[in-house]
Coordinates of C-alpha atoms and ligand atoms in Angstrom, one line a residue:
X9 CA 102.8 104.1 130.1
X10 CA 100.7 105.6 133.2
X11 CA 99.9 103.5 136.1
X12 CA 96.1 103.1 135.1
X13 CA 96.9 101.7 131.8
X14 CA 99.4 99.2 133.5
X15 CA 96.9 98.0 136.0
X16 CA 94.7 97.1 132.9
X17 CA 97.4 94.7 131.7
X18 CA 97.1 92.3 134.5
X19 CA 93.8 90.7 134.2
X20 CA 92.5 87.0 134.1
X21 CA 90.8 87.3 137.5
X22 CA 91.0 83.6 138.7
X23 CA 89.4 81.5 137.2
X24 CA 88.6 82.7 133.6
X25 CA 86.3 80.1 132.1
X26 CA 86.5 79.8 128.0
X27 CA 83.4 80.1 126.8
X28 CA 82.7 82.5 129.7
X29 CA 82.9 86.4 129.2
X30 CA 86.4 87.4 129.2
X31 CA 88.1 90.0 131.1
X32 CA 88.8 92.4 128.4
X33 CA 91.9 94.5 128.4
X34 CA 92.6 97.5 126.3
X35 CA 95.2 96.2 123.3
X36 CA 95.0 100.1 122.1
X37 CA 98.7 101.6 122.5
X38 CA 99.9 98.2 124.3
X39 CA 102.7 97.2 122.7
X40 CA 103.2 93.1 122.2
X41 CA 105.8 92.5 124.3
X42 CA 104.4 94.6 127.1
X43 CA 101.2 92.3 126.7
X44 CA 102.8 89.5 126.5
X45 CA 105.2 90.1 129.1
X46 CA 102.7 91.9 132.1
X47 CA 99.5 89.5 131.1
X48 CA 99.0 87.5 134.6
X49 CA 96.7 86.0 136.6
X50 CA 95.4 88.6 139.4
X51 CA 98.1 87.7 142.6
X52 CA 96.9 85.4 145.2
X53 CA 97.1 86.8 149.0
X54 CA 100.7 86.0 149.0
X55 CA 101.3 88.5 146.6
X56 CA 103.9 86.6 144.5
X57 CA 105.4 88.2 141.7
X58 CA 106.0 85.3 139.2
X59 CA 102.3 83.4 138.5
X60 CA 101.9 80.1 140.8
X61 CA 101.7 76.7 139.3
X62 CA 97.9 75.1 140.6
X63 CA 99.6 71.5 140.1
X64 CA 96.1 70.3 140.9
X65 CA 93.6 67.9 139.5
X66 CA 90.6 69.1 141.2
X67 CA 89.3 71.9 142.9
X68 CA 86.7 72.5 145.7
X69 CA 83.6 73.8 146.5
X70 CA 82.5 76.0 149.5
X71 CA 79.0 74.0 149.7
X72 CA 77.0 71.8 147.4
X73 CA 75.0 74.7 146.6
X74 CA 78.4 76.0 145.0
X75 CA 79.1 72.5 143.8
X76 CA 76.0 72.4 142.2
X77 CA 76.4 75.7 140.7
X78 CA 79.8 75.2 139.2
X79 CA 78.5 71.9 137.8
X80 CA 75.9 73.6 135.6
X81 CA 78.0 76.1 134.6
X82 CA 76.0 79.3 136.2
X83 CA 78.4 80.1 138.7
X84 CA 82.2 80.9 137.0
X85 CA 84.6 78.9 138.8
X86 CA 87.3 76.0 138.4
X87 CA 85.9 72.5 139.1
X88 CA 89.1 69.8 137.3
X89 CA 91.4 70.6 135.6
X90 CA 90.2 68.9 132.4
X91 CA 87.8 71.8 132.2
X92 CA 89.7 74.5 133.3
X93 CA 92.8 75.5 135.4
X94 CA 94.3 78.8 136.2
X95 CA 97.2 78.1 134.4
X96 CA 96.3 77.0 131.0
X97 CA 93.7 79.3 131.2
X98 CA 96.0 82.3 131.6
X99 CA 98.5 80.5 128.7
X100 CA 95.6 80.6 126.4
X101 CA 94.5 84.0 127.1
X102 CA 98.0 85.4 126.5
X103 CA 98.0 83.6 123.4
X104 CA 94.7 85.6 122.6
X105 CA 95.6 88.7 123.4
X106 CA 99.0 88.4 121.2
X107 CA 96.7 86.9 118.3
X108 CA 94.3 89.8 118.7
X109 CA 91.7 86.8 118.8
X110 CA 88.5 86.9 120.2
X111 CA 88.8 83.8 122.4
X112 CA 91.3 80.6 123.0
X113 CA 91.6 77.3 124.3
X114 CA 95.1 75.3 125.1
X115 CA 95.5 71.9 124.3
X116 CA 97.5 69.5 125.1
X117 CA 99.7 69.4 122.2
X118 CA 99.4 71.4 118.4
X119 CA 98.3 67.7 117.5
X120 CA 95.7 67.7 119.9
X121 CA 94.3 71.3 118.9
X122 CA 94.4 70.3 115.0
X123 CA 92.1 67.2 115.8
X124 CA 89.9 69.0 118.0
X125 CA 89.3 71.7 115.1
X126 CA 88.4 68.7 112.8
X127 CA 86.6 67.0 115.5
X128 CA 84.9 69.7 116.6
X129 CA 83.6 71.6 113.8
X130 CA 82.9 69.1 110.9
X131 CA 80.7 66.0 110.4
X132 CA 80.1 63.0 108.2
X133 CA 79.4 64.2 104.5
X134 CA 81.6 67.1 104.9
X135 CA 84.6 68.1 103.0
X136 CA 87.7 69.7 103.7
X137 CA 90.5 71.6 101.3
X138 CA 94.0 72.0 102.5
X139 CA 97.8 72.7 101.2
X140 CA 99.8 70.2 100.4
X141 CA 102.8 71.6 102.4
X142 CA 101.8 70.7 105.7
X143 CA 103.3 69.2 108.6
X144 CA 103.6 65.5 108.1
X145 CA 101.2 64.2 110.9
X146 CA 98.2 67.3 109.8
X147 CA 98.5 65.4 106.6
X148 CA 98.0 61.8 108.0
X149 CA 95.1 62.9 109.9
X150 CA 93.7 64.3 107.1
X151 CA 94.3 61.3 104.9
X152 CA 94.0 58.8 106.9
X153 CA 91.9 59.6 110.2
X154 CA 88.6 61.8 108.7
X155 CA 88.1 59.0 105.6
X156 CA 86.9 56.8 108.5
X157 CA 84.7 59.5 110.2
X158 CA 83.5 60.0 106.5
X159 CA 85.4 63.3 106.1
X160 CA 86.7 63.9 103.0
X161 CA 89.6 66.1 101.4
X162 CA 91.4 67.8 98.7
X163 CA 94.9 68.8 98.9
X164 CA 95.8 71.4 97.0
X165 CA 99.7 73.3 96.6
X166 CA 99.6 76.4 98.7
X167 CA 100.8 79.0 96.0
X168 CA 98.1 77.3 93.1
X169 CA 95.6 80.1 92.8
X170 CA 93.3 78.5 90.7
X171 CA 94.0 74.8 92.6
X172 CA 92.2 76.2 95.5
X173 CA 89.1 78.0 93.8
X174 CA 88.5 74.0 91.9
X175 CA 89.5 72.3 94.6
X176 CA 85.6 74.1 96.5
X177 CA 82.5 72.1 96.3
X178 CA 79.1 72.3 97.6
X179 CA 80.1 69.8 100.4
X180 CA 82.8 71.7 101.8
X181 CA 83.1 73.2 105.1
X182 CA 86.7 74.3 105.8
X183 CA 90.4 75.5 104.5
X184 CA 93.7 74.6 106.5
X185 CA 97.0 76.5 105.5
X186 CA 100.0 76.4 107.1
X187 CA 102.4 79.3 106.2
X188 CA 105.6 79.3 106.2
X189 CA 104.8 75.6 105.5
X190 CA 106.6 73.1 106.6
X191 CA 109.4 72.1 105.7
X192 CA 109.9 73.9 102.2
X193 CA 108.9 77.3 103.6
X194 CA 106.2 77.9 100.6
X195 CA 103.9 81.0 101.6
X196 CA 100.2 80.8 101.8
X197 CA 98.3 84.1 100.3
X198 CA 96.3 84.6 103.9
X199 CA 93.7 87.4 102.3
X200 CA 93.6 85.7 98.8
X201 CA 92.0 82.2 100.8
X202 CA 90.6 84.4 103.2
X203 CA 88.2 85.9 100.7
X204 CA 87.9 82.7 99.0
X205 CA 86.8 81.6 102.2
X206 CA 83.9 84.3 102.9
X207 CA 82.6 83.6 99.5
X208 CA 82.2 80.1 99.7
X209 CA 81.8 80.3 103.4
X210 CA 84.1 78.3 105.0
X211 CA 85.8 78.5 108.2
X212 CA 89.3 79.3 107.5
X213 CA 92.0 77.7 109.2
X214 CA 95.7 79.0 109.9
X215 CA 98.6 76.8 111.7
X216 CA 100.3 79.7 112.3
X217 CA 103.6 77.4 114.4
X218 CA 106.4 78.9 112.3
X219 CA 106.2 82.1 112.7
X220 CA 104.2 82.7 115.9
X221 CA 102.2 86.1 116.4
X222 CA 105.4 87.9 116.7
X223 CA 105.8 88.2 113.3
X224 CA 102.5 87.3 111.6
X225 CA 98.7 87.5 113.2
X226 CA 96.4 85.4 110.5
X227 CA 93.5 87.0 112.4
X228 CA 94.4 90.2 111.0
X229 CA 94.0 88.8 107.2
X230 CA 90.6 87.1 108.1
X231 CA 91.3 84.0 109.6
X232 CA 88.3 82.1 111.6
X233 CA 90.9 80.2 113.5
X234 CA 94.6 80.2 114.4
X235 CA 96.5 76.9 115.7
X236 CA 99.7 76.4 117.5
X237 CA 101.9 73.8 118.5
X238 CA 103.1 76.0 121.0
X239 CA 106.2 72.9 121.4
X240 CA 107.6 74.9 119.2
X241 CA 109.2 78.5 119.2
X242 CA 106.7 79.1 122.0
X243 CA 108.4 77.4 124.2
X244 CA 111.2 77.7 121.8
X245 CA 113.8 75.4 125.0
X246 CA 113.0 71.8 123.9
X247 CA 110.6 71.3 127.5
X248 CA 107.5 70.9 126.9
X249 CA 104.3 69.8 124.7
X250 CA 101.2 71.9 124.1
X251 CA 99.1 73.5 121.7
X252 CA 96.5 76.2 121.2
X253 CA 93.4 77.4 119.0
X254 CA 92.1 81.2 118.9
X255 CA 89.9 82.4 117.1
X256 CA 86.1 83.4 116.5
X257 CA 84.2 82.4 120.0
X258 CA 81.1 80.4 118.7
X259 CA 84.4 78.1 116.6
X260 CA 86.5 78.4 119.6
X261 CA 83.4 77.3 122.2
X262 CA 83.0 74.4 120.0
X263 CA 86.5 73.3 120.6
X264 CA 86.3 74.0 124.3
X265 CA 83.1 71.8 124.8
X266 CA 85.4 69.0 122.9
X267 CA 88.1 69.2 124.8
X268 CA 86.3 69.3 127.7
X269 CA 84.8 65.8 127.0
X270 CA 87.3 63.9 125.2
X271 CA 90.6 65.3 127.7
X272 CA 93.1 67.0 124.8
X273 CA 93.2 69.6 128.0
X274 CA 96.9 71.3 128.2
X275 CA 98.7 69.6 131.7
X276 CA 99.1 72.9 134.4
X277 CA 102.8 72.2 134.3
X278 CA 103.3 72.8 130.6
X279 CA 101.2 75.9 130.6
X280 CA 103.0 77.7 133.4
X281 CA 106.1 76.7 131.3
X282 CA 104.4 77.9 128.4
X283 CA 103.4 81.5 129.6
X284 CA 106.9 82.0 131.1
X285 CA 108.1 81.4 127.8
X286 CA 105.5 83.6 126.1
X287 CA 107.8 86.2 127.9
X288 CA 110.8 85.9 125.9
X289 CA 109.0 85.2 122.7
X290 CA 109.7 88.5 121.0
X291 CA 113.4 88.4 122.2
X292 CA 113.9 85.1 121.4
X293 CA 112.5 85.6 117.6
X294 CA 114.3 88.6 116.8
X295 CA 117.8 86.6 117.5
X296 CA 116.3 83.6 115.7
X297 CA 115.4 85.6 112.3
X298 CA 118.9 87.8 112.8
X299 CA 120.6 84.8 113.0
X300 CA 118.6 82.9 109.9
X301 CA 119.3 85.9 108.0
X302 CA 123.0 85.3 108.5
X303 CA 123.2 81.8 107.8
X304 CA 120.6 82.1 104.6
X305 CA 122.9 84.3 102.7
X306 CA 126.4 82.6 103.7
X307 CA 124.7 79.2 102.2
X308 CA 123.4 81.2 99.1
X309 CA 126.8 82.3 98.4
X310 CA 128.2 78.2 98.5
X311 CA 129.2 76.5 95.7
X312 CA 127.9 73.4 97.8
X313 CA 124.5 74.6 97.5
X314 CA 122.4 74.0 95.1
X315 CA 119.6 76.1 96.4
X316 CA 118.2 77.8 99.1
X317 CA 115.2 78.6 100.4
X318 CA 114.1 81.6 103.1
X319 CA 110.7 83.5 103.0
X320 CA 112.9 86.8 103.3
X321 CA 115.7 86.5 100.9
X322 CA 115.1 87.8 97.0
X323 CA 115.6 84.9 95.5
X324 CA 112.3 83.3 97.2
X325 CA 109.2 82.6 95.2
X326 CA 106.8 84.5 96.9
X327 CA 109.4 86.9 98.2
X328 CA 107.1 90.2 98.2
X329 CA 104.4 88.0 99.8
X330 CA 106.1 86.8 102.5
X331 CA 107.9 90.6 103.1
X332 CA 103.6 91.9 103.2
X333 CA 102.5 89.2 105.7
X334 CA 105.4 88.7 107.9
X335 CA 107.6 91.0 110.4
X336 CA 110.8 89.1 109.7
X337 CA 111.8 85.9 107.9
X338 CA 111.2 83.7 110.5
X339 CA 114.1 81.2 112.4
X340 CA 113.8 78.1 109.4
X341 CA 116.2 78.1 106.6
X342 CA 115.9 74.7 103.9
X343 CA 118.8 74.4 101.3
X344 CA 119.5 71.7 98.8
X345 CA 123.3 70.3 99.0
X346 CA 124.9 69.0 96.0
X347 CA 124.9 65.0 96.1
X348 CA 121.8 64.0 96.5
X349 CA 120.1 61.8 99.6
X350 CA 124.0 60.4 100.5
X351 CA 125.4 64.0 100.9
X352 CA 122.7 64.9 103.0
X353 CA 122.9 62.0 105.4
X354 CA 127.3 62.7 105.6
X355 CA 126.6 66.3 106.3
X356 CA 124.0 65.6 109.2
X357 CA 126.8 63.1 110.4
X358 CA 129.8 65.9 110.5
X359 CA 127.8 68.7 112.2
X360 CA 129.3 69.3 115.6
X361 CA 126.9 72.0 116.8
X362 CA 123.7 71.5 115.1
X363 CA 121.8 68.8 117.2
X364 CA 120.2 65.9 115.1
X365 CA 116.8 65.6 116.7
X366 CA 113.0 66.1 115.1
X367 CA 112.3 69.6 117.2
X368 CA 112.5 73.3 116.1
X369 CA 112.4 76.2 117.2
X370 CA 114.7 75.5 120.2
X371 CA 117.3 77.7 121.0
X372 CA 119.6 75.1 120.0
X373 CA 120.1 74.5 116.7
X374 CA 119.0 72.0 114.6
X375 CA 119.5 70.2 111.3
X376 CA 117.1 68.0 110.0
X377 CA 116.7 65.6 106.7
X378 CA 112.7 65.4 106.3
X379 CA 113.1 62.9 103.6
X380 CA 114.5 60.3 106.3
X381 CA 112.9 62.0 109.6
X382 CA 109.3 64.1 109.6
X383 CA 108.5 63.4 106.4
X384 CA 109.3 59.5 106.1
X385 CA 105.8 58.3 106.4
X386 CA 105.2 60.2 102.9
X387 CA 105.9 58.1 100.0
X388 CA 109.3 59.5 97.9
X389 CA 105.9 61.0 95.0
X390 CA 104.4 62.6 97.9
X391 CA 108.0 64.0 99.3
X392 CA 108.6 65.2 95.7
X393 CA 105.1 66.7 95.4
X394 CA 105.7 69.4 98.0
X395 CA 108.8 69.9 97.1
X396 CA 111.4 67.6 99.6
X397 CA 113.8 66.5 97.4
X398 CA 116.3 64.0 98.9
X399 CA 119.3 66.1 99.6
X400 CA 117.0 69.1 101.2
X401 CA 118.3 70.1 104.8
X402 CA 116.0 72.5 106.7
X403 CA 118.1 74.1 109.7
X404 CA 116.3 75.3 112.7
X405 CA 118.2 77.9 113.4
X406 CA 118.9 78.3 117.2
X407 CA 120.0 81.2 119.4
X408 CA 124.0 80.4 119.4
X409 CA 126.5 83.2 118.2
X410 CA 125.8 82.2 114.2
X411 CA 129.7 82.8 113.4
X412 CA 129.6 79.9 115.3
X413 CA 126.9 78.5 113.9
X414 CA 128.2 79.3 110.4
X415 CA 131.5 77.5 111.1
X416 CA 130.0 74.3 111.6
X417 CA 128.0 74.6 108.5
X418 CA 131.2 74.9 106.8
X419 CA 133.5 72.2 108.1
X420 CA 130.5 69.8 107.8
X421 CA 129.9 70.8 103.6
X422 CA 133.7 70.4 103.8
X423 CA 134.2 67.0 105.5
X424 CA 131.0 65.3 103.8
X425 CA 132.3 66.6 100.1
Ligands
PLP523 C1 105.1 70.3 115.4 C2 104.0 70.9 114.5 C3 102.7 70.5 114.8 C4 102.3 69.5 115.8 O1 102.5 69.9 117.1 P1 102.8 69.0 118.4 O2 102.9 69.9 119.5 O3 104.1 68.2 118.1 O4 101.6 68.0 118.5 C5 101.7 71.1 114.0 N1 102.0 72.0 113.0 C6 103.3 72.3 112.8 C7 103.6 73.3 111.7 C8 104.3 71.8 113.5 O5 105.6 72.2 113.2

């Protein structure tokens, strides 16, 4: 790379407002770890190497002129930080960049950024069509949150082709997919919806958490708009909360002016956290997915098991699917143990390694029963419907040496026998 091309990586002159042209880089032969690794604000005078965190709530003006200016939005510039702040302003533009989106807001958690898409973009009278395989709280927002703001809803399971094209009617305004889907790992046709989407002209939404825009951009198969709970592998140590949406300007805009108003902004702290970790992102996901790759096919070899499910291995449903829209497999790996709901809960119990705790995408391992954890607000039909039957373990699999990790698997199946 010559020098001019690496002085066109650092941009984000302070501040960059959303909704606000952007400083445009060139993505041509930048490779995404480069970008995600040399994105950064422009340096202050003291010519620090690592980005500064502006812990502040407010900034100030050089006159009321200025003041005044700011205010009204026709002078760029920072005014609190539930508007903008240099720091979750450069998190969300990385984000964007890696997406290949045309603009992005952070929020303060994925939570925050899933409501603010419904919030934003929809009104009373509309209607919405999503998977069933979603994260648990998605789901209660959807079922039990938009009925009151007279938002109504379909669920429909991700891989039902036909589902999807019934599940359409005049009234409705927007699709939300997760895939990989959470926690069964089911994949999500992104061009199929997406052209189901242009046809009946709804703004298609992607939670795109699990497998990050390492190895999957949804913007690239026609998605309007990509979310993150970036507490998860973007992070990917355990720290911090936040969120992000990218995506088409006018939809992103929207969200901004929302967010804006109603405070779901992304804290300074966690997006300086955030955009440090966006460093390590593509390192950290190639060990994850090396390592799930490793413990997927010692489980499918276990007389334990009764089944296992990774979006890489043959023996997955949508198997040539998952191979087209994603680089690797991704760091989540579910398997069914032998012995039902009791087995599950004595093999959580034995694991030495594996932490018990309701993350993922931590470089620690984790082992998680969704029946009794993420997914307990679900009644056992609705756990059964997508596909979490009671003895299902989904394992989150960390960075640790996966011999390591592979040992504690099997003294655990062994001691909960
Ligand atoms: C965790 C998660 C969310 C919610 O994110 P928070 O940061 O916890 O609010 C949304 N979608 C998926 C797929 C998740 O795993």
């Amino acid at each position: 790379m010559t020098e001019s091309q690496l002085n066109e990586v650092f941009l984000c002159p302070l501040p960059p407002v959303p909704g606000k042209k952007q400083n445009t880089i060139r993505m041509g032969k930048i490779h995404f770890e480069t970008l995600a690794i040399r994105t950064q604000s422009e340096r202050t005078h003291q010519k620090e190497h690592s980005v500064p965190l502006y812990l502040t709530s407010s900034f100030t003006f050089d006159s009321a002129e200025e003041g005044a200016g700011i205010f009204s939005e026709e002078i760029e510039g920072n005014l609190y930080s539930r508007f903008t702040n240099p720091n979750s302003d450069e998190f969300a533009e990385k984000l964007r960049l890696l997406e290949g989106a045309e603009a992005g807001v952070a929020t303060a958690t994925g939570m925050a950024g899933i409501y603010t898409v419904f919030a934003a973009l929809l009104k009373t009278g509309d209607h919405i069509v999503a998977s069933s395989a979603i994260f648990g709280s998605s789901k209660k927002v959807i079922d039990s949150i938009l009925p009151n703001h007279g938002i109504e809803f379909t669920f429909v399971d991700v891989d039902d082709t036909e589902g999807w094209e019934k599940a359409i009617q005049p009234s409705t305004k927007l699709l939300f997919v997760e895939t990989p889907s959470n926690p069964t790992l089911k994949i999500a046709d992104l061009e199929f919806l997406s052209n189901l989407c242009v046809q009946n002209e709804l703004i298609y939404v992607v939670d795109n958490c699990f497998a990050t825009p390492y190895l999957q951009q949804p913007i690239q198969h026609g998605a309007d708009l990509v979310l993150h709970s970036a507490t998860k592998y973007i992070d990917g140590q355990g720290r911090v909360l936040g969120g992000a949406i990218l995506g088409k300007k006018n939809y992103v805009d929207a969200c901004y002016d929302f967010i804006r108003k109603t405070g779901a902004s992304l804290s300074p702290f966690n997006a300086w956290v955030l955009s440090k970790s966006l460093e390590t992102l593509a390192v950290r996901m190639d060990r994850h997915c090396s390592n799930a790759e490793k413990i997927y096919q010692y489980l499918e070899n276990h007389e334990e098991v009764e089944k296992v499910i990774y979006p890489h291995s043959p023996s997955h449903p949508q198997y040539e699917l998952a191979k087209k829209q994603m680089k690797f497999g991704g760091g989540l790996v579910g398997c069914e143990l032998k012995g039902g709901k009791e087995r599950g809960a004595r093999f959580l119990n034995a694991l030495k390694i594996h932490s018990l705790t309701a993350n993922l995408g931590d470089t620690r391992s984790i082992a998680t029963h969704p029946a009794s954890t993420t997914h307990s607000k679900l009644s056992e039909a609705e756990q059964l419907e997508v596909g979490i039957t009671p003895g299902f373990i989904r394992f989150s699999v960390g960075l640790e040496h996966a011999d390591d990790l592979i040992e504690d698997i099997e003294q655990a199946l062994k001691a909960s026998k």
